[in-house]
Coordinates of C-alpha atoms in Angstrom, one line a residue:
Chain A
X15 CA 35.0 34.8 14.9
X16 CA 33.8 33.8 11.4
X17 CA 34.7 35.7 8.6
X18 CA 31.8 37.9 7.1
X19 CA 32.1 36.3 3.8
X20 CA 31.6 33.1 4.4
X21 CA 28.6 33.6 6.9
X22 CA 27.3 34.9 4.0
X23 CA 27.6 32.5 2.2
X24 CA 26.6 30.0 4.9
X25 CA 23.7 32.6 5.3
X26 CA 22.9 31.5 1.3
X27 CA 23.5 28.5 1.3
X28 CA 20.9 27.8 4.8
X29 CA 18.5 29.5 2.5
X30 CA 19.1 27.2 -0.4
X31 CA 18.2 24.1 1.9
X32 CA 15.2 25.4 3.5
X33 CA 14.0 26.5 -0.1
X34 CA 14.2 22.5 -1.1
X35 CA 12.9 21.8 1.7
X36 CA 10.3 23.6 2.2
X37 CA 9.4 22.7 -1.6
X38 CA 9.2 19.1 -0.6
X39 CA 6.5 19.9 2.0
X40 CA 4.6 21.6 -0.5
X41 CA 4.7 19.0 -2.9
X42 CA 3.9 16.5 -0.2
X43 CA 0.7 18.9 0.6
X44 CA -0.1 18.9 -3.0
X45 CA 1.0 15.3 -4.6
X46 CA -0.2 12.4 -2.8
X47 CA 2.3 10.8 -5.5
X48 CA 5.1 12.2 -2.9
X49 CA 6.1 10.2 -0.4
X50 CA 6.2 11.2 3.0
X51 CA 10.1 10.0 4.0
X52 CA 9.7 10.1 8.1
X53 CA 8.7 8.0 11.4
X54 CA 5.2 8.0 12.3
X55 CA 6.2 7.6 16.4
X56 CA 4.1 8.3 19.2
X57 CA 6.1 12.0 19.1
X58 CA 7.7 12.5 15.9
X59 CA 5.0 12.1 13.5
X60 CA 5.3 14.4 10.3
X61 CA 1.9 12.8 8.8
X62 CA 0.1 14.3 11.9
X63 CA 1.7 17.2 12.2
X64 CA 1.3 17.9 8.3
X65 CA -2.3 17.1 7.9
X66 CA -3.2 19.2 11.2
X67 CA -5.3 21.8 11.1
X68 CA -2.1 24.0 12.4
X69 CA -0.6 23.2 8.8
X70 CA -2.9 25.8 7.4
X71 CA -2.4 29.6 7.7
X72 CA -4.7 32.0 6.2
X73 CA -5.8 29.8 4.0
X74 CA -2.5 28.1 2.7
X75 CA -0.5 25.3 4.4
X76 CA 2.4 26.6 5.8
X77 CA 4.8 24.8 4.1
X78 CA 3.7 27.0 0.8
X79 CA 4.0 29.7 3.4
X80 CA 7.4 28.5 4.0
X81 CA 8.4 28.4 0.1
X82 CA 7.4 31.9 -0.6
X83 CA 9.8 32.8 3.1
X84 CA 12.8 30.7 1.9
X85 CA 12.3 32.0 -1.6
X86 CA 12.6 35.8 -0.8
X87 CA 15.8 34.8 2.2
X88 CA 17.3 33.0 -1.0
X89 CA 16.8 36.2 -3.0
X90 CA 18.0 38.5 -0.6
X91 CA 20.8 36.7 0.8
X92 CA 22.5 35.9 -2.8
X93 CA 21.8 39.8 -3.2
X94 CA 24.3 40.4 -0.2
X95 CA 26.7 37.9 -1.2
X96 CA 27.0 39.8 -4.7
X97 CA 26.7 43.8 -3.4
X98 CA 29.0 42.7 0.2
X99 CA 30.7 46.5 0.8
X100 CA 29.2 48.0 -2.0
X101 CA 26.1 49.3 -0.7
X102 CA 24.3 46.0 0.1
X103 CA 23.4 47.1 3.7
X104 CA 19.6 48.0 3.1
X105 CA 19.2 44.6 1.4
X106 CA 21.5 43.1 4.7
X107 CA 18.9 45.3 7.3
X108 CA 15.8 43.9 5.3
X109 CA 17.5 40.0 5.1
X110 CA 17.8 40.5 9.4
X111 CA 13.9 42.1 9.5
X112 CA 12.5 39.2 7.4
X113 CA 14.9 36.4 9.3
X114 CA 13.2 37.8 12.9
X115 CA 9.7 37.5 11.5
X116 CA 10.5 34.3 10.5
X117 CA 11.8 33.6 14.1
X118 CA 8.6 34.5 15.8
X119 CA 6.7 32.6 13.0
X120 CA 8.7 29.4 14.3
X121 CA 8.1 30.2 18.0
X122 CA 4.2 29.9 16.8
X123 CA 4.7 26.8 15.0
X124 CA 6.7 25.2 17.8
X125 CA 4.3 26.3 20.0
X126 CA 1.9 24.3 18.1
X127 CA 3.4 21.2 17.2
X128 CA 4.6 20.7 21.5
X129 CA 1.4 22.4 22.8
X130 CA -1.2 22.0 20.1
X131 CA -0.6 18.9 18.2
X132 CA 1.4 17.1 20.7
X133 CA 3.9 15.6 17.4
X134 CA 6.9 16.8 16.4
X135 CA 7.5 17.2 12.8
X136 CA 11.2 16.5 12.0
X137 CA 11.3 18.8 8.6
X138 CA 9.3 21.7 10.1
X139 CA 12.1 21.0 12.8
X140 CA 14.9 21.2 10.5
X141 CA 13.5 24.4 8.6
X142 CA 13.2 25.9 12.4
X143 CA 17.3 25.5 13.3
X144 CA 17.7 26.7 9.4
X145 CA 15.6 30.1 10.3
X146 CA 17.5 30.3 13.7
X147 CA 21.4 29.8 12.4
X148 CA 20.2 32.3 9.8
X149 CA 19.1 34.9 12.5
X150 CA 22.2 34.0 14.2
X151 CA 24.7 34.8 11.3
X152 CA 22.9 37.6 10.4
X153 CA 23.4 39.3 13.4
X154 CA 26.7 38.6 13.9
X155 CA 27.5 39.9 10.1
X156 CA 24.7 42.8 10.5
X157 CA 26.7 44.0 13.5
X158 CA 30.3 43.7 12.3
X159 CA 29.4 45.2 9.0
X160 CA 28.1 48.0 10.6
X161 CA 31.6 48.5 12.1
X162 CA 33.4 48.0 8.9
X163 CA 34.9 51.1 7.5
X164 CA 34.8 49.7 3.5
X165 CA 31.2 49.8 3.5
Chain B
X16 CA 44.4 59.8 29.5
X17 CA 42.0 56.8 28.4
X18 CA 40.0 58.0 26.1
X19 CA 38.2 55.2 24.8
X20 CA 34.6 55.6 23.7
X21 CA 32.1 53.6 22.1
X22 CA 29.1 54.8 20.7
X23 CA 25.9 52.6 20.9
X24 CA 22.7 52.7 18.6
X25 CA 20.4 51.0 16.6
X26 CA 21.7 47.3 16.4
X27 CA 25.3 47.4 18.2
X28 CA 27.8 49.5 19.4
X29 CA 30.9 51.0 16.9
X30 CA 33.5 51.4 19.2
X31 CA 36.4 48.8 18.0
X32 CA 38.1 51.7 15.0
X33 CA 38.4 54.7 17.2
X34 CA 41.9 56.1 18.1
X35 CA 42.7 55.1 21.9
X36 CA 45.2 56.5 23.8
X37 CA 46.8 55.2 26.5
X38 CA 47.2 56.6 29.9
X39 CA 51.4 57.0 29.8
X40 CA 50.9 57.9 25.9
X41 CA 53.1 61.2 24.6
X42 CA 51.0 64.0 23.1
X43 CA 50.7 62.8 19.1
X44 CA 51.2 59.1 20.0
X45 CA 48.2 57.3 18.9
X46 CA 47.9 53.1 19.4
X47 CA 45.3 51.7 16.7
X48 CA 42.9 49.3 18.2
X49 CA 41.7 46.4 17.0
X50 CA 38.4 44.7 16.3
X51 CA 40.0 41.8 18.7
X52 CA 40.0 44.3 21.6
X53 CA 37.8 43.5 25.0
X54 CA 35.7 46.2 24.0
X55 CA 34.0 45.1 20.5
X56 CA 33.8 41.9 22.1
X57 CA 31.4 43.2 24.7
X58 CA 29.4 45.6 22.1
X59 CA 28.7 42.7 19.5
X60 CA 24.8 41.7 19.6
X61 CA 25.6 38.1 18.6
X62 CA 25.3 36.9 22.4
X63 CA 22.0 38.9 23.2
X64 CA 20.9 37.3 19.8
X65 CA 21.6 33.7 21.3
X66 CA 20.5 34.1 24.6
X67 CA 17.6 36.0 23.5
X68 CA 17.1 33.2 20.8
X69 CA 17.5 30.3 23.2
X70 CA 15.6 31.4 26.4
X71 CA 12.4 31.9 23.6
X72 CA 12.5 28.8 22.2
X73 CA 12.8 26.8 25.9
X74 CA 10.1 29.1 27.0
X75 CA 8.1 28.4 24.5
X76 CA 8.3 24.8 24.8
X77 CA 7.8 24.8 28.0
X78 CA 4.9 26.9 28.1
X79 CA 3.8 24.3 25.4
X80 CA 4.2 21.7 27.5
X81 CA 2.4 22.4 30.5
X82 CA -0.6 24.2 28.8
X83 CA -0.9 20.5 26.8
X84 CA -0.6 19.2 30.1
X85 CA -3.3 21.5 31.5
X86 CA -5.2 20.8 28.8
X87 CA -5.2 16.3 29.0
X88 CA -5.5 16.9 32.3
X89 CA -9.0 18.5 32.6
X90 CA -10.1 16.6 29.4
X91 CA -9.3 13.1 31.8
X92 CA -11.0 15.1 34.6
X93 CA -14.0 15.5 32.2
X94 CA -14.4 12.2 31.2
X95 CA -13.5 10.8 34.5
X96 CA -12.0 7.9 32.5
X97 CA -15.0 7.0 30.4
X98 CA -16.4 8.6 27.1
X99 CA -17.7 11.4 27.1
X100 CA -21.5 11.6 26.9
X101 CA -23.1 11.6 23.0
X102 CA -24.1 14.8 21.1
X103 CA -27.0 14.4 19.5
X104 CA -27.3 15.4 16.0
X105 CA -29.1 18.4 16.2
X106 CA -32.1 18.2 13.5
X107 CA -30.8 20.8 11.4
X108 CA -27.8 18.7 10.2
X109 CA -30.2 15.7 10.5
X110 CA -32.5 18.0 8.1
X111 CA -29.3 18.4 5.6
X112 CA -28.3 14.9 5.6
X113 CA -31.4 13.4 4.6
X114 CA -32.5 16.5 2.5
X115 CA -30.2 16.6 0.0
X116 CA -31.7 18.0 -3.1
X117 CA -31.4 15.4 -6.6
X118 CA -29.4 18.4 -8.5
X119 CA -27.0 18.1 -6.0
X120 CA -26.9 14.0 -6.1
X121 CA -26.6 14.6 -9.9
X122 CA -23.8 17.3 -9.5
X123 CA -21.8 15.4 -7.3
X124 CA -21.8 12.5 -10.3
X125 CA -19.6 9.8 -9.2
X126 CA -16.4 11.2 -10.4
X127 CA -14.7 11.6 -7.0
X128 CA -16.3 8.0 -6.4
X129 CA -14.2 5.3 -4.6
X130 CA -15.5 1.6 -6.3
X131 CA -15.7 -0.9 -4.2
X132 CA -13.9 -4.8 -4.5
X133 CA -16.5 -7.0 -5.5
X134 CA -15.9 -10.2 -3.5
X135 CA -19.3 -12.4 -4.8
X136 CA -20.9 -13.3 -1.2
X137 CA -24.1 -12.4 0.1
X138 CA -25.4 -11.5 3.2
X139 CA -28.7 -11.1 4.8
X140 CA -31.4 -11.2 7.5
X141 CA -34.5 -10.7 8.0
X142 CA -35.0 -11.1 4.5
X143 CA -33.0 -7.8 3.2
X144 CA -29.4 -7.5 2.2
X145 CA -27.1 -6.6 5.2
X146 CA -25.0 -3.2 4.9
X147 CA -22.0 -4.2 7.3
X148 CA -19.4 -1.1 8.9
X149 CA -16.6 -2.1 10.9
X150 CA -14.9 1.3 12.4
X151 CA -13.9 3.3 15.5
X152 CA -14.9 6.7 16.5
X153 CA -10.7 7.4 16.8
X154 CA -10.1 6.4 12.9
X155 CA -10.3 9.8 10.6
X156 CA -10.6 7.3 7.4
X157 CA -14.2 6.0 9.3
X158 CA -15.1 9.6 9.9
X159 CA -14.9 9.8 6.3
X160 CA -16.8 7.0 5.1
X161 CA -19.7 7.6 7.8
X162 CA -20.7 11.0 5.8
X163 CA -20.9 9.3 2.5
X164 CA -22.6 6.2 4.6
X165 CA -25.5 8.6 6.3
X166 CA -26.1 10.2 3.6
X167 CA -26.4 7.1 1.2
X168 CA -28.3 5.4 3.9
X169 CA -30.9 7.7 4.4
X170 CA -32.0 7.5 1.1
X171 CA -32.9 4.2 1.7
X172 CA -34.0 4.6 5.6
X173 CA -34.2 6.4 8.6
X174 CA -31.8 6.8 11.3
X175 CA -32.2 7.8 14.8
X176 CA -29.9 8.5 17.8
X177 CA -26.5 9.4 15.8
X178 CA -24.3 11.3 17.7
X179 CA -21.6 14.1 17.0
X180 CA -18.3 12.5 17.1
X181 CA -14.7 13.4 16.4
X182 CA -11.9 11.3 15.5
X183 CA -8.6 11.1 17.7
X184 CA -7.1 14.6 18.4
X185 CA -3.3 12.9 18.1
X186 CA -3.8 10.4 14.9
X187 CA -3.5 11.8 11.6
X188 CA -6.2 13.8 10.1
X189 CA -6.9 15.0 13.8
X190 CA -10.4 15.4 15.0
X191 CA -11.7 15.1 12.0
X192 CA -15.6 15.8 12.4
X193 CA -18.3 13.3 12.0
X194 CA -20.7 11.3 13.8
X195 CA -21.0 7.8 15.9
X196 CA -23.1 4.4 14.5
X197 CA -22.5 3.6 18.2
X198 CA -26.2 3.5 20.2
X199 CA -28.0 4.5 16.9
X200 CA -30.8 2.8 15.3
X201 CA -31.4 2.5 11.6
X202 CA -35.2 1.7 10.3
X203 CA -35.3 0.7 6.7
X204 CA -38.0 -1.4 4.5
X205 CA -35.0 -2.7 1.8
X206 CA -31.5 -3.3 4.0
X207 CA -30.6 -4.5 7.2
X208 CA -27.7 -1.9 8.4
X209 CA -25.1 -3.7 11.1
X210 CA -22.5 -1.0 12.1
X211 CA -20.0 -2.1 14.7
X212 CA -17.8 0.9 16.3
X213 CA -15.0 -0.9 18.5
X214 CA -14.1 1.9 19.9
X215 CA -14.7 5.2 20.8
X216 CA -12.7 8.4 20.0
X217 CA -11.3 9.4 23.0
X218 CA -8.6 8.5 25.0
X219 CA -8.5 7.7 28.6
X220 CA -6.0 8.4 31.6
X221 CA -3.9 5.2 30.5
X222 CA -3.9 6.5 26.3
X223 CA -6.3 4.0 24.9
X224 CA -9.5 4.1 23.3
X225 CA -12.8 2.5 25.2
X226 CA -14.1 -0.5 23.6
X227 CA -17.9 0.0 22.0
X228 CA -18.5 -3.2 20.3
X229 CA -17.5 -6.0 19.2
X230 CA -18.2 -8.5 15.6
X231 CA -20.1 -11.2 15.9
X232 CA -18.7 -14.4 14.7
X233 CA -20.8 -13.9 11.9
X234 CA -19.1 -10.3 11.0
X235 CA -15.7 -11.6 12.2
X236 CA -15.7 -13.8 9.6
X237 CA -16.6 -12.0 6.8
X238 CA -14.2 -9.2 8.2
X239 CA -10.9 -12.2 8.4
X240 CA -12.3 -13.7 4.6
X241 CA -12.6 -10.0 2.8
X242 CA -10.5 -7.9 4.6
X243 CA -7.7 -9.8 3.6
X244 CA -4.9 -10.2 0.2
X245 CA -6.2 -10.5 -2.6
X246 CA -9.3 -8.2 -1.9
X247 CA -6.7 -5.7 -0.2
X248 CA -3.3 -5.1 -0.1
X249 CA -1.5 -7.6 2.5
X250 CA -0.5 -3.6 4.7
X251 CA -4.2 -2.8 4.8
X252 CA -5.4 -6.4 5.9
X253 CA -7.7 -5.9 8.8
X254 CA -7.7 -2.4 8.2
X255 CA -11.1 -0.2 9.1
X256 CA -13.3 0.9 7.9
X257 CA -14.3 -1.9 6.5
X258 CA -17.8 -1.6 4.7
X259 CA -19.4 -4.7 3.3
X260 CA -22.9 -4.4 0.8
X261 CA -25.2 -7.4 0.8
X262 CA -21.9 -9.5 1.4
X263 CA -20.7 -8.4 -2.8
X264 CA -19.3 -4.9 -2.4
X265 CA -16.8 -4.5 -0.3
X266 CA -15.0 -0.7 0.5
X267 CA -11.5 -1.3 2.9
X268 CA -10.3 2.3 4.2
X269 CA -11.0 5.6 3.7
X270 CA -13.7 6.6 0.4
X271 CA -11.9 9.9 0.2
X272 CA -9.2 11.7 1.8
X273 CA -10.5 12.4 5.6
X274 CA -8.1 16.0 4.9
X275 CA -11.2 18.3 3.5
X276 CA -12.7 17.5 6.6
X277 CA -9.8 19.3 8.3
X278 CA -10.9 22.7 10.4
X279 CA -14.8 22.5 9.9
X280 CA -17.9 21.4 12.1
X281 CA -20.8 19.0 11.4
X282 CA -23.1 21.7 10.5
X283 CA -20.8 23.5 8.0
X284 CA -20.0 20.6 6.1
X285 CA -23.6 19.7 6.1
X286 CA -24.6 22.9 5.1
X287 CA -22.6 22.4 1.8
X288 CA -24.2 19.4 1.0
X289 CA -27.1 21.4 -0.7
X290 CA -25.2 22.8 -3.1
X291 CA -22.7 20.3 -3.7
X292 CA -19.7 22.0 -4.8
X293 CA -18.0 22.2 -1.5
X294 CA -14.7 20.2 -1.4
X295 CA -16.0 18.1 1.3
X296 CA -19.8 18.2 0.0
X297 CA -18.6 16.9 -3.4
X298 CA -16.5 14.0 -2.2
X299 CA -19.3 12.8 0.5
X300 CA -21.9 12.9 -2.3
X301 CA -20.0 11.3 -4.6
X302 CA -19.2 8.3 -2.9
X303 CA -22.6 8.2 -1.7
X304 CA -23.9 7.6 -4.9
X305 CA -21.4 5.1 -5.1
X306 CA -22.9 3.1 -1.8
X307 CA -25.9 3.7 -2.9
X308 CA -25.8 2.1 -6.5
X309 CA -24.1 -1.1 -4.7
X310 CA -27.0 -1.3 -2.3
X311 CA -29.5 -1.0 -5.3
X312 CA -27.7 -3.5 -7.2
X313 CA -28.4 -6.0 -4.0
X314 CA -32.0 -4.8 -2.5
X315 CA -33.3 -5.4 -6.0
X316 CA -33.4 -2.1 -7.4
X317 CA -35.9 -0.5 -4.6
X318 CA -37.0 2.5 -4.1
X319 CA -36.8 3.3 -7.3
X320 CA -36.6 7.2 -7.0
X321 CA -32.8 6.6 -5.4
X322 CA -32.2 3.3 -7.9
X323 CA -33.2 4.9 -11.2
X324 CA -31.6 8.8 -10.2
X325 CA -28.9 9.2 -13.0
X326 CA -25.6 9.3 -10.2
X327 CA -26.4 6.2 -8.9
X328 CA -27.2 4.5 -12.7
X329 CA -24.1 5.9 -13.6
X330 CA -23.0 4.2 -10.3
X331 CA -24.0 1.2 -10.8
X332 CA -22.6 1.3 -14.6
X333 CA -19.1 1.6 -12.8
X334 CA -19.6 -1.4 -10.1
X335 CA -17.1 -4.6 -10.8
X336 CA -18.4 -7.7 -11.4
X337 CA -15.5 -9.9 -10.8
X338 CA -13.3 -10.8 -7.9
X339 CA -9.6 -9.4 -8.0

């Protein structure tokens, strides 16, 4: 089993990649200076997935969406890597709520991109496996540092 | 005595740290178990989490899958292979188009303009200059250039039997909304308007797009001589839409980016175009004036309430006059 520590800080450091990433999709949104680095195939096709009317939530593409998701996981997630045993688990409960409404936000957007779009979008795809190892070492943390006595 | 308990609530159960004893144990003997024992194995969440995680995502996808399925396979139903029949533009967007009020024309400016190549030929028949448009009803960039082209053009004309389209629901800018050249008819006393779709904007059972039309040799040749390095780059060679006024202004590609189209209908973009200030209405008008000023500057300046509006003199101030 992996030590709580360092899914923690794996937990941080997942968070720290889907930030940049996530920033890059935004930047793409917003700078047509930013080149779009991926395969325009008949199935991965970023451009098409990007520029589809699925992009937008609400009102804002959902890579900005994305940003302001990965920012707060960052936040929170540095928070339990500073505060581990030392009354960090309301921050560690509130990290697992926000990384399962995340999860059901990616089931949407896969949902779109297979059933919807018909592309597949290899970023979105990579900020989707980020969102589910986070949910993944989450619980496996949330659940043993429930057990812990030191907490 | 076995007296091992676990207790079980919210997210897992806490069973691992308790005191077990075990069944030949002597009163006051006490074995400490650890958190490698069979039983916190079994209590940890992690596997639901996976599972649960794992059977979501495949079910998703697969519901994904078939309802796209479901959904190509009753639009190749619909069709039965060939295009769909054309919408007609109901007269209300017809009314919008051609309606557009000169405070809006003079709003819009040119600022958001895309300026053509000037390439020095001419081109005409029946004694007025020739507004060429190569496209295809799958290509956003064409859906793009045919609002700033109906509007510009029906300053000059009148068009009838232009039909709703959409371009391609897989390319990028997806379904971008628009209309069809294809089967229309365009009257006009100053220019000669030759649009060419080559193809439609849907896809059959076998994936491509239904031919429309095809250039004359005429066209073709224009299209090989302009749409070509150095009027555009050697990538977009060939490209569409390819727009070519009175054989001197030439526009390769997309006058603005097709993406403000994204999400809206015909009529709601039309309905902007009174005011002006829309995102999509102020693009469309813009490079309207643009088309506009390039269509004055080869029919002779007529009618002179389009050719002497303030956009399209500012246009026509911002029109090249020499080959790249």
């Amino acid at each position: 089993m992996i030590e709580r520590r360092t899914a923690d800080s794996l937990t941080a450091a997942l968070a720290a990649v889907g930030l940049l990433i996530a920033g890059y999709l935004t930047a793409l949104h917003y700078y047509s200076s930013v080149p779009l680095v991926c395969s325009a195939g008949s199935l991965v096709n970023c451009e098409t997935v990007l520029t589809s009317p699925s992009a937008t939530v609400a009102g804002l593409p959902v890579a900005v969406w994305g940003l302001v998701w990965f920012g707060v996981a960052v936040t929170l997630s540095a928070i339990v890597l500073v505060r581990d045993g030392v009354g960090g688990g309301g921050v560690r409960t509130a990290l697992l709520a926000w990384t399962v409404a995340a999860t059901v936000g990616v089931l949407y957007l896969v949902y779109q991109e297979v059933g919807v779009i018909g592309k597949i979008c290899l970023w979105c795809t990579a900020l989707h496996a980020i969102i589910l190892a986070m949910l993944i070492l989450e619980s496996a943390t949330y659940s043993e540092y429930r057990r812990s006595p030191a907490r | 005595m076995t007296k091992a308990s676990s207790i079980c609530e919210g997210w897992g159960c806490q069973s691992s740290r308790r005191w077990l004893y075990s069944a030949d144990h002597t009163p006051g003997e006490r074995i400490v178990a650890t958190k490698h024992t069979r039983t916190s194995q079994r209590d940890t969440p992690l596997g639901w989490v996976i599972g649960v995680v794992i059977v979501a995502i495949v079910a998703t996808v697969v519901f994904a899958m078939a309802h796209r399925r479901k959904v190509e396979r009753e639009s190749a139903l619909a069709s039965g292979g060939a295009p769909p029949a054309a919408q007609p533009v109901p007269a209300e967007i017809m009314t919008a188009l051609t309606t557009v009020p000169d405070s809006s024309w003079a709003r819009a400016g040119t600022e958001d303009a895309t300026v053509p190549t000037f390439v020095g030929d001419s081109d005409s028949a029946n004694g007025k200059p020739v507004v060429l448009y190569i496209g295809a009803g799958y290509c956003p960039y064409c859906a793009a250039a045919r609002w700033s082209m109906v509007a510009a053009l029906a300053r000059f004309g009148t068009f009838t039997g232009l039909s709703l389209s959409n371009s391609s629901p897989t390319d990028v800018f997806p379904n971008s909304p628009t209309f069809s050249f294809y089967k229309s008819t365009y009257t006009s006393d100053y220019i000669e308007f030759q649009p060419v779709e080559e193809a439609g904007d849907t896809q059959g059972p076998d994936g491509r797009y239904s031919k429309l039309e095809t250039p004359t040799p005429a066209q073709q040749a224009f299209i090989e001589k302009y749409d070509a390095p150095p009027y555009v780059p050697a990538a977009g060679a060939g490209g569409i839409p390819f727009v070519l006024v009175g054989g001197k202004y030439m526009w390769s590609g997309s006058p603005f980016n097709p993406g403000v189209l994204s999400g809206k209908s015909q009529g709601a973009i039309a309905s902007t175009l009174a005011s002006g200030t829309d995102n999509s209405s102020q693009p469309i008008l813009s490079n309207a004036n643009e088309m506009s000023a390039a269509i004055c500057a080869v029919d002779g300046g007529k009618p002179a309430n389009v050719c002497s509006s303030p956009a399209v003199q500012q246009a026509i101030q911002k029109l090249p006059t020499k080959k790249p």
